[in-house]
Tab-separated table of C-alpha atoms in Angstrom:
chain	number	residue	atom	x	y	z
A	225	ILE	CA	153.366	50.409	69.039
A	226	LYS	CA	151.295	47.531	67.732
A	227	GLU	CA	150.144	46.310	71.124
A	228	TYR	CA	150.384	47.405	74.758
A	229	LYS	CA	149.371	45.403	77.824
A	230	LEU	CA	148.132	47.435	80.782
A	231	LYS	CA	149.997	46.573	83.977
A	232	GLU	CA	146.968	47.110	86.222
A	233	SER	CA	144.839	44.566	84.367
A	234	SER	CA	145.053	41.945	81.702
A	235	LYS	CA	143.612	44.314	79.088
A	236	VAL	CA	145.587	44.668	75.869
A	237	LEU	CA	145.371	47.820	73.751
A	238	LYS	CA	146.000	47.352	70.034
A	239	SER	CA	146.782	49.745	67.223
A	240	VAL	CA	144.421	49.952	64.284
A	241	LYS	CA	144.931	51.242	60.787
A	242	LEU	CA	143.466	54.723	60.412
A	243	THR	CA	140.735	54.330	57.795
A	244	ARG	CA	137.419	56.058	57.060
A	245	LYS	CA	135.562	53.013	58.328
A	246	GLU	CA	137.603	52.760	61.544
A	247	ILE	CA	137.134	56.456	62.315
A	248	HIS	CA	133.415	56.447	61.525
A	249	GLU	CA	132.743	53.361	63.679
A	250	ASN	CA	133.941	55.189	66.789
A	251	ASP	CA	131.844	57.685	68.734
A	252	LEU	CA	134.809	59.792	69.790
A	253	ILE	CA	138.305	60.527	68.502
A	254	VAL	CA	140.827	61.921	70.988
A	255	LEU	CA	143.924	63.625	69.599
A	256	LEU	CA	146.612	63.561	72.272
A	257	THR	CA	149.668	64.106	70.099
A	258	ASP	CA	150.211	65.505	66.626
A	259	HIS	CA	152.227	63.721	63.981
A	260	ASP	CA	152.856	64.743	60.387
A	261	GLU	CA	151.814	61.306	59.147
A	262	PHE	CA	148.228	61.702	60.435
A	263	ASN	CA	145.702	62.625	57.773
A	264	TYR	CA	143.791	65.287	59.697
A	265	ASP	CA	141.343	65.899	56.836
A	266	LEU	CA	140.428	62.203	56.866
A	267	ILE	CA	139.965	62.266	60.638
A	268	PHE	CA	137.914	65.467	60.629
A	269	SER	CA	135.608	64.540	57.769
A	270	ASN	CA	134.820	61.055	59.104
A	271	SER	CA	134.583	61.546	62.855
A	272	LYS	CA	131.451	62.165	64.890
A	273	LYS	CA	133.128	63.972	67.781
A	274	ILE	CA	136.746	64.997	68.401
A	275	ILE	CA	138.577	66.021	71.557
A	276	ASP	CA	141.557	67.983	70.263
A	277	THR	CA	144.378	68.609	72.740
A	278	ARG	CA	146.776	69.879	70.036
A	279	ASN	CA	144.581	72.481	68.240
A	280	LYS	CA	144.954	70.716	64.902
A	281	PHE	CA	141.284	70.873	63.883
A	282	PRO	CA	139.179	73.884	62.867
A	283	ARG	CA	136.514	75.293	65.144
A	284	ASP	CA	133.427	73.191	64.645
A	285	SER	CA	130.490	71.890	66.673
A	286	LYS	CA	132.001	68.403	66.679
A	287	VAL	CA	135.411	69.574	67.929
A	288	ILE	CA	136.111	70.088	71.635
A	289	SER	CA	139.367	71.921	72.330
A	290	ALA	CA	141.043	70.683	75.476
């Protein structure tokens, strides 16, 4: 999905390309679903904090399993 408009408001959510810069610029990454096309090493090595609901990341101080 490239873009999704929330029904409750006029806010529009947009997809972004998953890059080192994009990951690093965010304070938190939330993994809600796992897909084979995600580069989990790229996400892990460039994120500050991760909430992992799929247990895809190793145990680490920056990973919160949910």
